[in-house]
JSON list of C-alpha atoms and ligand atoms in Angstrom, two decimals:
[
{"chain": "A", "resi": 21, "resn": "UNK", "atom": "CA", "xyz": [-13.48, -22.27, -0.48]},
{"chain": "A", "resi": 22, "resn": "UNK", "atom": "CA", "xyz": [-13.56, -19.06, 0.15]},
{"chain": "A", "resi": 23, "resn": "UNK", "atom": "CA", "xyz": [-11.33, -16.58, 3.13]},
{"chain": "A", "resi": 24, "resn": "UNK", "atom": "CA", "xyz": [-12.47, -16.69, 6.32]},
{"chain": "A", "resi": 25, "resn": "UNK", "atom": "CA", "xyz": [-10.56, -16.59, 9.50]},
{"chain": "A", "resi": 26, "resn": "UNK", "atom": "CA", "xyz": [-7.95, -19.43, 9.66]},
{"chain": "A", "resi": 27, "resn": "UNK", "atom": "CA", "xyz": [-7.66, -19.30, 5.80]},
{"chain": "A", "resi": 28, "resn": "UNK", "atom": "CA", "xyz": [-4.20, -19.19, 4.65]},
{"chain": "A", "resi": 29, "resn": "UNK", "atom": "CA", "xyz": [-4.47, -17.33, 1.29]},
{"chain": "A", "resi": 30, "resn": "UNK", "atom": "CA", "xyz": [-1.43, -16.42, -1.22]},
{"chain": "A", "resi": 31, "resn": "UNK", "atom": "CA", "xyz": [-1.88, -13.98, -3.64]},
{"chain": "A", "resi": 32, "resn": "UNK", "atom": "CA", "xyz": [0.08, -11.72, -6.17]},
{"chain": "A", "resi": 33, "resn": "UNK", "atom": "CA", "xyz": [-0.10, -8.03, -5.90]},
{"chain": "A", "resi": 34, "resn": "UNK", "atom": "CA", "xyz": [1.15, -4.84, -7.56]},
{"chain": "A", "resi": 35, "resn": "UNK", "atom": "CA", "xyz": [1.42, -2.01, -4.87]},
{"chain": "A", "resi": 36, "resn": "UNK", "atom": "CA", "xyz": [1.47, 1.37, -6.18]},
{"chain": "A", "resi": 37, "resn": "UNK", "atom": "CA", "xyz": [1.01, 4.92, -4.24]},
{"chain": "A", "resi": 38, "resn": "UNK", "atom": "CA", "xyz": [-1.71, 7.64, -5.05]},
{"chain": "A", "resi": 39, "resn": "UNK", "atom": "CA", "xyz": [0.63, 8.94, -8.28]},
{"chain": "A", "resi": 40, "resn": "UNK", "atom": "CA", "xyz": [0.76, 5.32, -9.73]},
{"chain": "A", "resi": 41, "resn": "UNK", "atom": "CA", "xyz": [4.38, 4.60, -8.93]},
{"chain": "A", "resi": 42, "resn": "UNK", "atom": "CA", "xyz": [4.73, 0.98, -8.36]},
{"chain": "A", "resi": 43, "resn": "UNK", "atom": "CA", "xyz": [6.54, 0.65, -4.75]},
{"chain": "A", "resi": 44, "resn": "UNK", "atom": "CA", "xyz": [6.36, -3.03, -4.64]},
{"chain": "A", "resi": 45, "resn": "UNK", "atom": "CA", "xyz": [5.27, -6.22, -6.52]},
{"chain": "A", "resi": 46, "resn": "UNK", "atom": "CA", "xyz": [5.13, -10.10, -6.33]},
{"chain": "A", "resi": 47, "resn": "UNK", "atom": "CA", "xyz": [5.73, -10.15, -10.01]},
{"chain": "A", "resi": 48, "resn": "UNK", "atom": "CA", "xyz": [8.00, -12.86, -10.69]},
{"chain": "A", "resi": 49, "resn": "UNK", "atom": "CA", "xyz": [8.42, -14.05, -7.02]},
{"chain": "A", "resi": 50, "resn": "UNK", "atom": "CA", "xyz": [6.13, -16.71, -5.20]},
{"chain": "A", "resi": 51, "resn": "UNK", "atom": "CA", "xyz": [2.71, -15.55, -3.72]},
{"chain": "A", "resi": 52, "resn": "UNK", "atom": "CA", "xyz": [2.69, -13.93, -1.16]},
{"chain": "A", "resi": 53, "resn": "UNK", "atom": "CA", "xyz": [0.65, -16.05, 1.83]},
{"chain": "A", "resi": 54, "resn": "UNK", "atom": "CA", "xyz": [-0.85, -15.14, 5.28]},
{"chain": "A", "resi": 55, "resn": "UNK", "atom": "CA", "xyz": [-3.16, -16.37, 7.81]},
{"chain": "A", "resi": 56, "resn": "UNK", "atom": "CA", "xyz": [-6.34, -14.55, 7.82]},
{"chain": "A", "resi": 57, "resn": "UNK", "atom": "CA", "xyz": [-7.63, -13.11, 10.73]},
{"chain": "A", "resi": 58, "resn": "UNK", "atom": "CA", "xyz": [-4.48, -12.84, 12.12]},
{"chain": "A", "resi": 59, "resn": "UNK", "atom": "CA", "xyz": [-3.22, -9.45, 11.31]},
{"chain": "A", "resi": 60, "resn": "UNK", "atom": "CA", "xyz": [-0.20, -10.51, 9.31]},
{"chain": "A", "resi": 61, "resn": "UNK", "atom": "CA", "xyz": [-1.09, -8.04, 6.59]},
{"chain": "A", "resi": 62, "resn": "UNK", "atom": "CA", "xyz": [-1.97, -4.57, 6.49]},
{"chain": "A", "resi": 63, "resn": "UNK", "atom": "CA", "xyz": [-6.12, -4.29, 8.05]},
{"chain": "A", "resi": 64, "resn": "UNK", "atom": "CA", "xyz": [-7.33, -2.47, 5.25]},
{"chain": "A", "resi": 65, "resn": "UNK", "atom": "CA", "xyz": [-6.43, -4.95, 2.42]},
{"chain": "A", "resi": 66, "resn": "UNK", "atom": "CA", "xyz": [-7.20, -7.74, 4.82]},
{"chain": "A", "resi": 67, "resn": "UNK", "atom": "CA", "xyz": [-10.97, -7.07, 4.98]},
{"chain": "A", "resi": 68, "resn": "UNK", "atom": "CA", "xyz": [-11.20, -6.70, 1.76]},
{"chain": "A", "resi": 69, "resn": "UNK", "atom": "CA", "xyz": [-9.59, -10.46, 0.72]},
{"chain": "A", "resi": 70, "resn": "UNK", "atom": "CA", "xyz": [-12.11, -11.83, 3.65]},
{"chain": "A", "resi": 71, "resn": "UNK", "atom": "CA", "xyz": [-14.76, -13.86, 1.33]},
{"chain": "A", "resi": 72, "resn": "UNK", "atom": "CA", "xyz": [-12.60, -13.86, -1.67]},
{"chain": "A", "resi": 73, "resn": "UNK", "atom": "CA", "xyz": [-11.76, -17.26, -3.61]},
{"chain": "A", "resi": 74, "resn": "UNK", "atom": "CA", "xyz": [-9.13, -18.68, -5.87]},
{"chain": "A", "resi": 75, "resn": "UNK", "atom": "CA", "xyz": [-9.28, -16.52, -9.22]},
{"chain": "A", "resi": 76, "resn": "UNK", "atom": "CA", "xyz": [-10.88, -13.39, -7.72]},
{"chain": "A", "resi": 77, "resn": "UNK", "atom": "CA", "xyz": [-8.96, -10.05, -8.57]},
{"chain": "A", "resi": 78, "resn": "UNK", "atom": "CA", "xyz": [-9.52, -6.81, -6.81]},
{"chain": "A", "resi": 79, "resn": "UNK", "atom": "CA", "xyz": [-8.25, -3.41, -6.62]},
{"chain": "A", "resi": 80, "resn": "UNK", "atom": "CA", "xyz": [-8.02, -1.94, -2.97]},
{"chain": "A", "resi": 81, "resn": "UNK", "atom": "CA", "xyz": [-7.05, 1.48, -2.44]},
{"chain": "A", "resi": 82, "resn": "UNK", "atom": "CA", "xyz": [-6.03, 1.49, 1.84]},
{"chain": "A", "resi": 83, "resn": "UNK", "atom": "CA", "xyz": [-6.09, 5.22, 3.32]},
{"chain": "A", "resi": 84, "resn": "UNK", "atom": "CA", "xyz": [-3.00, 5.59, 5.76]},
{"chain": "A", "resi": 85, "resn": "UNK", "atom": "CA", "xyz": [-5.05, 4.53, 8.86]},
{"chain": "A", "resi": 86, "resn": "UNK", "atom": "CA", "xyz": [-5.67, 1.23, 7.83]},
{"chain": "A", "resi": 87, "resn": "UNK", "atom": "CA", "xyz": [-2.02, 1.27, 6.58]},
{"chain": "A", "resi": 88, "resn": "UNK", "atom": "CA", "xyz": [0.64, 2.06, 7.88]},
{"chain": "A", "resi": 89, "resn": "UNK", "atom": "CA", "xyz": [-0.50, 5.09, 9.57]},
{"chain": "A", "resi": 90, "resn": "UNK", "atom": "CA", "xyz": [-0.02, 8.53, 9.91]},
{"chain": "A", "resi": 91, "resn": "UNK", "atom": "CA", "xyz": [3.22, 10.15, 9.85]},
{"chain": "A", "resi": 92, "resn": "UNK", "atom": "CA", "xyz": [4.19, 11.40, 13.05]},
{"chain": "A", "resi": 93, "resn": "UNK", "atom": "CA", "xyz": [6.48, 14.27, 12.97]},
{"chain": "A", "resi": 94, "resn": "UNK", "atom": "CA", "xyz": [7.81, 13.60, 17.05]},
{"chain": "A", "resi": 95, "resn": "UNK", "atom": "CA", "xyz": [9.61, 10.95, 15.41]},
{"chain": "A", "resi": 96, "resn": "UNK", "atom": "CA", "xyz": [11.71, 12.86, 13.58]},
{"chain": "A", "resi": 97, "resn": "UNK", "atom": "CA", "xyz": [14.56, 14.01, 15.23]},
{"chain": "A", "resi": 98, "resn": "UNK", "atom": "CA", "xyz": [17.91, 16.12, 14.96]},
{"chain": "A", "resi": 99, "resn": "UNK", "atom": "CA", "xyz": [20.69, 14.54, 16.75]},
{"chain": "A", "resi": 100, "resn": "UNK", "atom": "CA", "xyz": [24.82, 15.53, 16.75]},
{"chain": "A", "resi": 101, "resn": "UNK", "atom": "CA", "xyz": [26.83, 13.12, 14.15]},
{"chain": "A", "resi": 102, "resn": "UNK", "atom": "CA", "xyz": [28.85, 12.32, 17.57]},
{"chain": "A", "resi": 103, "resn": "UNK", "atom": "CA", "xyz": [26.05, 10.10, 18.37]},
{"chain": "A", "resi": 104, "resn": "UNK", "atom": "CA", "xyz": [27.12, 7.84, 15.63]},
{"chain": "A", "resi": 105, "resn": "UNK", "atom": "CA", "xyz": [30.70, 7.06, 16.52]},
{"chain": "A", "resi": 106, "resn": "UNK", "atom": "CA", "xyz": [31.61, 4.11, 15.00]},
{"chain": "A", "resi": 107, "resn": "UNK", "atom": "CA", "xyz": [30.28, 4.55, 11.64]},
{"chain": "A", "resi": 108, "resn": "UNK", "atom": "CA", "xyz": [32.74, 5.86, 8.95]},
{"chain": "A", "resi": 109, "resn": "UNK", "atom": "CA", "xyz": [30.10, 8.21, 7.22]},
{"chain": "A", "resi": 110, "resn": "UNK", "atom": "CA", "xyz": [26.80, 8.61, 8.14]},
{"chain": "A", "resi": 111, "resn": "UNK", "atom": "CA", "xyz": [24.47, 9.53, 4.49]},
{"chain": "A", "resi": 112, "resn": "UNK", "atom": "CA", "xyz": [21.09, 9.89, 3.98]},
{"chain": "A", "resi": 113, "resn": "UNK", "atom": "CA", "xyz": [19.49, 6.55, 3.39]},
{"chain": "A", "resi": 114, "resn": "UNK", "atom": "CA", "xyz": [21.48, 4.46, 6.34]},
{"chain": "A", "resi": 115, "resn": "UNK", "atom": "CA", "xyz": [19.25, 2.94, 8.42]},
{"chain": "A", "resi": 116, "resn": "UNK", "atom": "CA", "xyz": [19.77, 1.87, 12.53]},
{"chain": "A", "resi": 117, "resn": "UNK", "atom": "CA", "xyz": [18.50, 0.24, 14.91]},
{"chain": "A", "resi": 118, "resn": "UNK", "atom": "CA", "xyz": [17.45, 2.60, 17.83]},
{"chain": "A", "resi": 119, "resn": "UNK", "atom": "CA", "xyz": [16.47, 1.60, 21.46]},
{"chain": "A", "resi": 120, "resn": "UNK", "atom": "CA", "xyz": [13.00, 4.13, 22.68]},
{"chain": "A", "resi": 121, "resn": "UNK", "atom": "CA", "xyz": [10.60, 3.62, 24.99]},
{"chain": "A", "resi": 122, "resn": "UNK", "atom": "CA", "xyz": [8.73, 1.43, 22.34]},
{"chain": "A", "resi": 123, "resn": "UNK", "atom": "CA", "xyz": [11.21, -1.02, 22.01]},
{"chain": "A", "resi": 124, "resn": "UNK", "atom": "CA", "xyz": [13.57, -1.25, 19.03]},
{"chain": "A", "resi": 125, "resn": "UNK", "atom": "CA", "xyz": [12.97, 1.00, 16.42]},
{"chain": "A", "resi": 126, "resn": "UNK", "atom": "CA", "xyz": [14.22, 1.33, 13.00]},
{"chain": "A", "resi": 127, "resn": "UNK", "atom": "CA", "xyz": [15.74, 4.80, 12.46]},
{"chain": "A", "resi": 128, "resn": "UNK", "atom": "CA", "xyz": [16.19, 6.20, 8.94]},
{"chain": "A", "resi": 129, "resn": "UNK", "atom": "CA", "xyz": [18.97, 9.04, 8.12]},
{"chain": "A", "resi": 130, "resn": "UNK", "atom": "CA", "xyz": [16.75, 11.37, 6.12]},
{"chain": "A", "resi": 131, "resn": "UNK", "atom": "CA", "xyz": [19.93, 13.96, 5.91]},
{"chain": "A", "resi": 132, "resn": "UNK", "atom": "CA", "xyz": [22.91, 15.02, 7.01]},
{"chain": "A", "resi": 133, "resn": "UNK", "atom": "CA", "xyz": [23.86, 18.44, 7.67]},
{"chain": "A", "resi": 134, "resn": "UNK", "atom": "CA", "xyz": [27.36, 19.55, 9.27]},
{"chain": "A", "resi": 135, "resn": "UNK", "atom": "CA", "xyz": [27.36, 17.38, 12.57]},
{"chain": "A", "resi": 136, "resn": "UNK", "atom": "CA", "xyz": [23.59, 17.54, 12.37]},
{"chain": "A", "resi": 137, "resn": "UNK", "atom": "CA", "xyz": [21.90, 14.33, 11.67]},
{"chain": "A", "resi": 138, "resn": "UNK", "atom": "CA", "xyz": [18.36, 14.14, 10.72]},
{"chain": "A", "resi": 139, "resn": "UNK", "atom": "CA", "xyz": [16.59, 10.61, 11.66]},
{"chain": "A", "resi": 140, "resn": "UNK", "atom": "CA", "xyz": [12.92, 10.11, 11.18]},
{"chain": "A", "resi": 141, "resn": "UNK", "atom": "CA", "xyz": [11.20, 6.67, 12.97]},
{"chain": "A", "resi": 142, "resn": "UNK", "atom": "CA", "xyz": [8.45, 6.88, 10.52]},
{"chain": "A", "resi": 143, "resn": "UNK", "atom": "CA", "xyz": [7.31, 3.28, 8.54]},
{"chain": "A", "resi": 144, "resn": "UNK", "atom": "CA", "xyz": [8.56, 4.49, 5.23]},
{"chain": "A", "resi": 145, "resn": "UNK", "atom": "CA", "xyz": [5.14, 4.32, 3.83]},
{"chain": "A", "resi": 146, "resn": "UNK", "atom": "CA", "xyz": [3.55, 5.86, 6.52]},
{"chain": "A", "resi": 147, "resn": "UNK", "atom": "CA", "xyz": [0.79, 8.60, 5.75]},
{"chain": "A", "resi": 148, "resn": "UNK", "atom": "CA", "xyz": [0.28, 6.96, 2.34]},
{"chain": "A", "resi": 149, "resn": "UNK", "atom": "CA", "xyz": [-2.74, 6.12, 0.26]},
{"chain": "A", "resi": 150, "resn": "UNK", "atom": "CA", "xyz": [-1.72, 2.18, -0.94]},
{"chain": "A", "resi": 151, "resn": "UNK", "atom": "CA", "xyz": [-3.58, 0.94, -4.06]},
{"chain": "A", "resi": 152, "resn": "UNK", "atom": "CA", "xyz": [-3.19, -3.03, -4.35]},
{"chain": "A", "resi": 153, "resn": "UNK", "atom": "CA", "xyz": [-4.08, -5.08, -7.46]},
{"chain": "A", "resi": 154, "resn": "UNK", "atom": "CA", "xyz": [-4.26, -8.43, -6.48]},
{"chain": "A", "resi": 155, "resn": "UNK", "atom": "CA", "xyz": [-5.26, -11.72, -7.27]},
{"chain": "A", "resi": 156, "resn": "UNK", "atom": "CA", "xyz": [-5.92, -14.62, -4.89]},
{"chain": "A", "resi": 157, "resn": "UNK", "atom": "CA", "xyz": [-3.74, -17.94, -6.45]},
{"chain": "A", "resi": 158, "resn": "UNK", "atom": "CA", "xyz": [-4.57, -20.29, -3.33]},
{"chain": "A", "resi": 159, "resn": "UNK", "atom": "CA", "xyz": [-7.24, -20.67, -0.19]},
{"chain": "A", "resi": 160, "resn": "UNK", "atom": "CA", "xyz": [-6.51, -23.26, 2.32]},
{"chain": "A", "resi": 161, "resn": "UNK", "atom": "CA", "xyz": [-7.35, -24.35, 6.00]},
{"chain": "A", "resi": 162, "resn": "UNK", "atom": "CA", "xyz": [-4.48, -23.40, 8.55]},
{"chain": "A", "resi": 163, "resn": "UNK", "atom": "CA", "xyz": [-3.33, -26.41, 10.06]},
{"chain": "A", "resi": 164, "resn": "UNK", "atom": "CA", "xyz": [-3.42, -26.53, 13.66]},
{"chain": "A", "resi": 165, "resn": "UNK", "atom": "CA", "xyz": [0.71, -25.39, 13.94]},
{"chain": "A", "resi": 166, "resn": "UNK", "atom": "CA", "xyz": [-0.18, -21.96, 11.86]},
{"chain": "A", "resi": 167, "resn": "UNK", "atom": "CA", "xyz": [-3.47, -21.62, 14.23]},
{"chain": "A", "resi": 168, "resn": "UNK", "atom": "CA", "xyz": [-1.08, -21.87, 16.96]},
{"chain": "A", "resi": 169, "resn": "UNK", "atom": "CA", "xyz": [1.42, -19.46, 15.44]},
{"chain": "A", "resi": 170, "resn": "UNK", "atom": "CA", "xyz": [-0.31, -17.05, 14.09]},
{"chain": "A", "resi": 171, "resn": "UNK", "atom": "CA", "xyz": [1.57, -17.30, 10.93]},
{"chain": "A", "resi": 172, "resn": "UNK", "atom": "CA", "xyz": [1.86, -19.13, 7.64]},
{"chain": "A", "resi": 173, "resn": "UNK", "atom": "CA", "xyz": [4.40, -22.20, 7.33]},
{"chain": "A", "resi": 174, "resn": "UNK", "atom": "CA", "xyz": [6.00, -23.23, 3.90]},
{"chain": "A", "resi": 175, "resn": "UNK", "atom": "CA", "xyz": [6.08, -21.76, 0.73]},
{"chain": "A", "resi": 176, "resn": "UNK", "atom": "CA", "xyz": [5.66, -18.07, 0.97]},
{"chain": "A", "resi": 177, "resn": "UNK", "atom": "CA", "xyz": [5.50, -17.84, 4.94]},
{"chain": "A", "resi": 178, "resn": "UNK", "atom": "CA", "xyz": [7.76, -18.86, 7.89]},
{"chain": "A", "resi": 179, "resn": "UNK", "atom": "CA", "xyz": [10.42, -21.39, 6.98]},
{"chain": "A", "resi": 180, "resn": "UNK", "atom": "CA", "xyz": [11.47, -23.02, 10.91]},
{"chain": "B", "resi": 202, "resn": "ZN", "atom": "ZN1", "xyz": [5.61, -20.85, 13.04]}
]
C-alpha cells in the first residue's frame, strides 16, 4: 500500500542543513511514525512521502516556509538579568518557558551581556533549508483511535 491520508508511515531519516551538517538522524533509534494527513510532520516533507511505499527512498530538500519558517527578528528580545531571579546563572544556551500573547513559548538565551539578557523565540531551525534522506520501513491503515487522535499510537508514536 502506498501513503495516503490516514496512512501511518515510519521511516528513517538523516536531516542535514544546506552545508551538509547532519542536525538530526533516526540512525540507530526506531522509525520514526506519523499519521498522514494530519500535520504531525513538517508540510514540506509530508507531501512528498504522500504516494510513497515500503522500500522507497527519497531525498527532500524543504525551503524554510514549508519548515519551520522564517526567522522573525520581533522575537528576539533584550531583557534585564533581574527578570530571571531565581536562576543561579543565566548562560547562553538555557532555555525557558515564557508566557506571550501566543501562549507558552519556548525562550532560548542566545547571550548574556552584563545584566543584559538576549532571548530569541525563534524554532531553532527556523529560516533553514532542511534536506531529508529517508526511507519509508512501514505503511499501515490508522485505526479508528489514531483517526480520532490525530496521532500515531505504539511503537514510534504516542505511548497513553
Ligand atoms: Zn492518542
Amino acid at each position: 500500500m502506498t501513503i495516503s491520508d490516514n496512512s501511518v508511515a515510519s521511516f528513517h531519516y538523516t536531516l542535514t542543513d544546506s552545508s551538509g551538517q547532519v542536525l538530526d538522524s533516526s540512525e540507530g533509534k526506531e522509525p520514526l511514525s506519523y499519521l498522514h494527513g494530519a500535520g504531525n510532520i513538517i508540510p514540506g516533507l509530508e507531501k512528498h512521502l504522500a504516494g510513497k511505499t515500503v522500500g522507497d527512498k527519497l531525498s527532500v530538500s524543504v525551503p524554510p516556509a514549508e519548515a519551520y519558517g522564517e526567522r522573525d527578528e520581533r522575537m528576539v528580545q533584550e531583557l534585564p538579568a533581574s527578570m530571571f531571579s531565581g536562576v543561579d546563572k543565566i548562560e547562553a544556551g538555557m532555555e525557558f518557558h515564557a508566557q506571550t500573547e501566543q501562549g507558552t513559548q519556548i525562550v532560548k538565551v542566545s547571550s548574556v551581556e552584563g545584566d543584559t539578557v538576549t532571548v530569541d523565540g525563534n524554532h531553532p531551525l527556523a529560516g533553514m533549508s532542511l534536506n531529508f534522506d529517508v526511507e519509508i520501513t512501514d505503511v499501515r491503515d490508522a485505526t479508528q483511535e489514531e483517526k480520532d487522535h490525530g496521532h500515531v499510537h505504539g511503537p514510534g508514536g504516542h505511548e497513553h
